[in-house]
Tab-separated table of C-alpha atoms in Angstrom:
chain	number	residue	atom	x	y	z
W	1	MET	CA	0.000	0.000	0.000
W	2	ARG	CA	3.092	2.241	0.177
W	3	ASP	CA	2.887	3.665	-3.354
W	4	PRO	CA	-0.875	4.367	-3.305
W	5	ILE	CA	-0.494	6.214	0.016
W	6	GLN	CA	2.359	8.349	-1.308
W	7	LYS	CA	0.436	9.125	-4.479
W	8	LYS	CA	-2.742	10.070	-2.642
W	9	VAL	CA	-0.857	12.292	-0.176
W	10	GLN	CA	0.656	14.232	-3.071
W	11	GLU	CA	-2.720	14.520	-4.826
W	12	ILE	CA	-4.369	15.901	-1.698
W	13	ARG	CA	-1.507	18.296	-0.992
W	14	SER	CA	-1.798	19.608	-4.552
W	15	ARG	CA	-5.515	20.219	-4.037
W	16	ILE	CA	-4.845	22.044	-0.768
W	17	ASP	CA	-2.242	24.231	-2.469
W	18	ALA	CA	-4.662	24.989	-5.308
W	19	GLU	CA	-7.380	26.134	-2.890
W	20	LYS	CA	-4.900	28.252	-0.936
W	21	ALA	CA	-3.760	29.840	-4.181
W	22	LYS	CA	-7.350	31.072	-4.600
W	23	GLY	CA	-7.002	32.942	-1.320
W	24	LYS	CA	-9.209	30.526	0.642
W	25	VAL	CA	-8.846	29.326	4.194
W	26	VAL	CA	-8.690	25.535	4.090
W	27	GLY	CA	-10.058	23.060	6.602
W	28	TYR	CA	-10.052	19.347	7.320
W	29	LEU	CA	-13.160	17.353	8.221
W	30	SER	CA	-12.785	14.620	10.850
W	31	ILE	CA	-15.745	12.231	10.873
W	32	PRO	CA	-16.433	8.564	11.791
W	33	ILE	CA	-16.761	6.587	8.561
W	34	SER	CA	-16.586	2.833	9.152
W	35	THR	CA	-19.551	0.516	9.489
W	36	ILE	CA	-19.119	-0.598	13.087
W	37	ALA	CA	-21.238	-0.842	16.263
W	38	GLY	CA	-24.339	0.527	14.537
W	39	SER	CA	-22.545	3.168	12.514
W	40	TYR	CA	-23.067	2.860	8.740
W	41	PHE	CA	-20.602	3.947	6.064
W	42	GLY	CA	-23.293	4.992	3.593
W	43	GLU	CA	-24.934	7.400	6.042
W	44	ASN	CA	-21.626	8.790	7.261
W	45	VAL	CA	-20.562	9.684	3.725
W	46	LYS	CA	-23.817	11.618	3.283
W	47	VAL	CA	-23.324	13.447	6.581
W	48	ALA	CA	-19.766	14.385	5.589
W	49	ALA	CA	-20.952	15.896	2.305
W	50	GLU	CA	-23.643	17.876	4.144
W	51	ILE	CA	-21.132	19.239	6.663
W	52	LYS	CA	-18.770	20.290	3.881
W	53	GLU	CA	-21.559	22.190	2.149
W	54	ARG	CA	-22.786	23.755	5.381
W	55	VAL	CA	-19.349	24.869	6.604
W	56	GLU	CA	-18.308	26.287	3.241
W	57	SER	CA	-21.625	28.100	2.940
W	58	GLY	CA	-21.246	29.522	6.447
W	59	PHE	CA	-17.783	30.914	5.847
W	60	GLY	CA	-18.498	31.713	2.211
W	61	PRO	CA	-17.763	29.301	-0.677
W	62	LYS	CA	-15.434	31.790	-2.317
W	63	ALA	CA	-13.442	32.212	0.897
W	64	ALA	CA	-13.290	28.732	2.435
W	65	TRP	CA	-12.779	25.108	1.418
W	66	LEU	CA	-13.258	22.026	3.614
W	67	LEU	CA	-11.549	18.764	2.679
W	68	ASP	CA	-14.103	15.968	2.931
W	69	SER	CA	-12.123	13.029	4.355
W	70	ALA	CA	-15.008	10.688	3.471
W	71	GLY	CA	-15.143	11.699	-0.198
W	72	PRO	CA	-14.451	9.118	-2.916
W	73	GLU	CA	-11.671	11.275	-4.375
W	74	VAL	CA	-9.502	10.686	-1.286
W	75	SER	CA	-10.102	6.951	-1.008
W	76	LEU	CA	-7.264	4.433	-1.050
W	77	PRO	CA	-7.550	1.191	-3.057
W	78	SER	CA	-9.961	-1.451	-1.816
W	79	GLY	CA	-8.547	-3.392	1.094
W	80	ALA	CA	-6.823	-0.470	2.805
W	81	ASN	CA	-7.225	-0.647	6.565
W	82	GLY	CA	-7.716	2.033	9.180
W	83	ALA	CA	-4.030	2.203	10.082
W	84	GLU	CA	-3.072	2.775	6.428
W	85	TYR	CA	-5.644	5.547	6.120
W	86	MET	CA	-4.282	7.067	9.307
W	87	LEU	CA	-0.774	7.056	7.876
W	88	MET	CA	-2.077	8.956	4.873
W	89	TRP	CA	-4.034	11.488	6.946
W	90	THR	CA	-1.125	12.025	9.334
W	91	ASN	CA	1.032	13.155	6.431
W	92	VAL	CA	-1.747	15.300	4.994
W	93	LEU	CA	-2.547	16.990	8.317
W	94	ALA	CA	1.100	17.598	9.237
W	95	GLY	CA	1.992	19.027	5.848
W	96	PRO	CA	5.456	18.879	4.254
W	97	ASP	CA	7.053	20.766	7.161
W	98	GLY	CA	5.248	19.079	10.044
W	99	LEU	CA	3.636	22.374	11.084
W	100	GLY	CA	0.211	21.708	9.629
W	101	ALA	CA	-1.393	22.082	6.229
W	102	PHE	CA	-4.769	23.508	7.322
W	103	ASP	CA	-6.184	26.703	8.767
W	104	PHE	CA	-8.844	24.839	10.746
W	105	VAL	CA	-10.076	21.346	11.591
W	106	TYR	CA	-13.746	20.467	12.028
W	107	PHE	CA	-14.525	17.509	14.306
W	108	THR	CA	-18.007	16.094	13.720
W	109	GLY	CA	-20.374	16.085	16.679
W	110	PRO	CA	-23.859	14.829	17.602
W	111	SER	CA	-25.626	17.905	16.195
W	112	ASP	CA	-24.190	17.217	12.745
W	113	PHE	CA	-25.756	13.754	12.711
W	114	ALA	CA	-28.982	15.029	14.259
W	115	TYR	CA	-29.269	17.564	11.424
W	116	HIS	CA	-28.939	14.785	8.854
W	117	PHE	CA	-31.678	12.643	10.408
W	118	GLY	CA	-33.996	15.519	11.291
W	119	LEU	CA	-33.734	14.899	15.043
W	120	ASP	CA	-35.093	17.705	17.198
W	121	GLY	CA	-35.203	16.350	20.736
W	122	HIS	CA	-38.726	14.956	20.427
W	123	ASP	CA	-39.101	11.172	20.106
W	124	ASP	CA	-35.774	10.986	18.255
W	125	LEU	CA	-35.208	7.247	18.626
W	126	THR	CA	-38.573	6.579	17.002
W	127	LYS	CA	-37.557	8.857	14.138
W	128	LEU	CA	-34.402	6.790	13.695
W	129	ASP	CA	-36.442	3.584	13.657
W	130	GLN	CA	-38.641	5.042	10.949
W	131	TYR	CA	-35.635	6.253	8.963
W	132	TYR	CA	-34.045	2.809	9.146
W	133	ASP	CA	-37.254	1.028	8.107
W	134	SER	CA	-37.599	3.243	5.052
W	135	ALA	CA	-33.952	3.432	3.947
W	136	SER	CA	-33.145	-0.260	4.500
W	137	LYS	CA	-35.764	-1.258	1.926
W	138	THR	CA	-33.511	-0.016	-0.860
W	139	ASP	CA	-30.090	-0.208	0.803
W	140	PRO	CA	-28.893	-3.795	1.452
W	141	GLY	CA	-25.784	-2.477	3.217
W	142	LEU	CA	-27.910	-0.683	5.776
W	143	LYS	CA	-30.179	-3.712	6.149
W	144	ALA	CA	-27.113	-5.715	7.237
W	145	VAL	CA	-26.681	-3.337	10.188
W	146	SER	CA	-28.676	-4.131	13.303
W	147	LYS	CA	-31.642	-1.765	13.607
W	148	LYS	CA	-31.203	-1.644	17.382
W	149	GLU	CA	-27.509	-0.769	17.093
W	150	PHE	CA	-28.211	1.782	14.342
W	151	ARG	CA	-30.755	3.543	16.539
W	152	ALA	CA	-28.477	3.494	19.584
W	153	TYR	CA	-25.416	4.744	17.696
W	154	TYR	CA	-27.052	7.642	15.874
W	155	GLY	CA	-29.411	8.489	18.690
W	156	ILE	CA	-26.861	8.490	21.502
W	157	GLY	CA	-23.256	8.166	20.413
W	158	ALA	CA	-22.672	9.483	16.899
W	159	SER	CA	-19.626	11.767	16.908
W	160	VAL	CA	-15.824	11.685	16.652
W	161	THR	CA	-15.827	10.699	20.332
W	162	TYR	CA	-16.360	7.084	19.255
W	163	SER	CA	-13.974	6.988	16.274
W	164	TYR	CA	-10.487	5.423	16.336
W	165	GLY	CA	-9.287	7.578	13.459
W	166	SER	CA	-10.710	10.793	14.869
W	167	HIS	CA	-8.958	10.155	18.173
W	168	ASP	CA	-5.675	9.989	16.260
W	169	GLU	CA	-6.551	13.119	14.307
W	170	TRP	CA	-7.234	15.018	17.537
W	171	ASP	CA	-3.808	14.027	18.862
W	172	ILE	CA	-2.147	14.947	15.567
W	173	VAL	CA	-3.704	18.413	15.666
W	174	ARG	CA	-2.652	18.802	19.307
W	175	SER	CA	0.920	17.814	18.403
W	176	ILE	CA	1.020	20.293	15.511
W	177	LYS	CA	-0.186	23.062	17.781
W	178	GLU	CA	2.434	22.141	20.368
W	179	ALA	CA	5.178	22.165	17.731
W	180	ARG	CA	4.114	25.633	16.591
W	181	ARG	CA	4.189	26.954	20.159
W	182	LYS	CA	7.676	25.581	20.791
W	183	LEU	CA	9.301	26.936	17.634
W	184	ASP	CA	11.727	29.797	17.970
W	185	GLU	CA	10.527	32.654	15.761
W	186	LYS	CA	14.107	33.770	15.180
W	187	THR	CA	15.141	30.479	13.623
W	188	THR	CA	12.080	29.248	11.775
W	189	ALA	CA	11.761	30.037	8.083
W	190	ASP	CA	7.972	30.211	8.246
W	191	LYS	CA	7.014	32.739	10.914
W	192	GLN	CA	3.378	32.589	9.849
W	193	LYS	CA	3.022	29.224	11.592
W	194	VAL	CA	4.679	30.078	14.879
W	195	GLY	CA	3.305	30.791	18.332
W	196	ILE	CA	-0.068	30.891	20.051
W	197	ALA	CA	-1.420	33.752	17.950
W	198	ILE	CA	-0.981	31.829	14.698
W	199	GLN	CA	-2.777	28.542	15.272
W	200	MET	CA	-5.267	26.299	13.515
W	201	GLY	CA	-8.881	26.812	14.443
W	202	VAL	CA	-10.447	23.736	16.040
W	203	TYR	CA	-14.193	23.087	15.975
W	204	PHE	CA	-16.284	20.333	17.530
W	205	ASP	CA	-19.978	19.977	16.767
W	206	GLY	CA	-19.975	23.358	15.042
W	207	GLN	CA	-18.479	25.290	17.956
W	208	ALA	CA	-14.948	26.564	18.574
W	209	VAL	CA	-13.080	24.408	21.088
W	210	ALA	CA	-11.760	25.934	24.317
W	211	PRO	CA	-7.933	26.289	24.547
W	212	GLY	CA	-7.549	23.814	27.386
W	213	LEU	CA	-9.294	21.131	25.344
W	214	PHE	CA	-7.295	21.391	22.142
W	215	GLU	CA	-4.057	21.374	24.134
W	216	THR	CA	-5.029	18.062	25.792
W	217	GLY	CA	-4.322	14.633	24.288
W	218	ILE	CA	-6.782	11.718	24.182
W	219	ALA	CA	-6.581	7.931	23.841
W	220	ALA	CA	-4.958	6.724	20.619
W	221	GLY	CA	-6.928	4.876	17.973
W	222	ASN	CA	-4.799	3.429	15.158
W	223	ALA	CA	-1.569	5.225	16.121
W	224	GLY	CA	1.522	3.050	15.748
W	225	LYS	CA	-0.252	0.255	13.859
W	226	CYS	CA	1.187	1.094	10.443
W	227	ALA	CA	4.898	1.878	10.097
W	228	ALA	CA	5.739	4.836	7.877
W	229	PRO	CA	7.978	4.122	4.860
W	230	ASP	CA	11.247	6.073	4.762
W	231	ASP	CA	9.985	8.730	2.357
W	232	THR	CA	6.460	9.085	3.809
W	233	LYS	CA	7.272	9.773	7.442
W	234	THR	CA	4.715	10.707	10.046
W	235	ARG	CA	5.622	13.844	11.946
């Protein structure tokens, strides 16, 4: 999987550079994707696309671009595992210099999933049952997911809080921020990425994250499960 990862990293970096060249702020979307414990890939891809549209519209589509990490254009070949995806995203998030490629990172929260399913705090689990009954008639992949687990996941737990990959992405962002704070402005070649004042924005569930939270690490997900090749090093 080494060559496909290297190729995809370069493709994504080129896209980031192209959007920056247009004068846009660029962001990264962290979202649970895998079909596991009631979560369903097909729904998560739809939610990711909705968040991308909503965030870009909020900031202004001519001024902001959000990388959809669930989009088909960033997929690795069939058979790639979570650790291999994490190796790819580590390199993308860190950027060529290890100081970060993005202006902000958006971590998906419960409200983002609630918006997708039309949940409003009134009989929400019944709404999810009804959604499942309707959608599973034409989606065999969804039908293979337990209705009870689907309802519990999207009604109670849907967010990056329960994602291995998103846990790693949180720690990567924290490490990038720490590296920026520690750099000596007199010796770094890129002073635009140095210090507390010049940091990536971090959002969870549509809201800016408090400083104490984004400076705190969390439990690792896939970290350390896929060794980086010599010329595609994690930072």
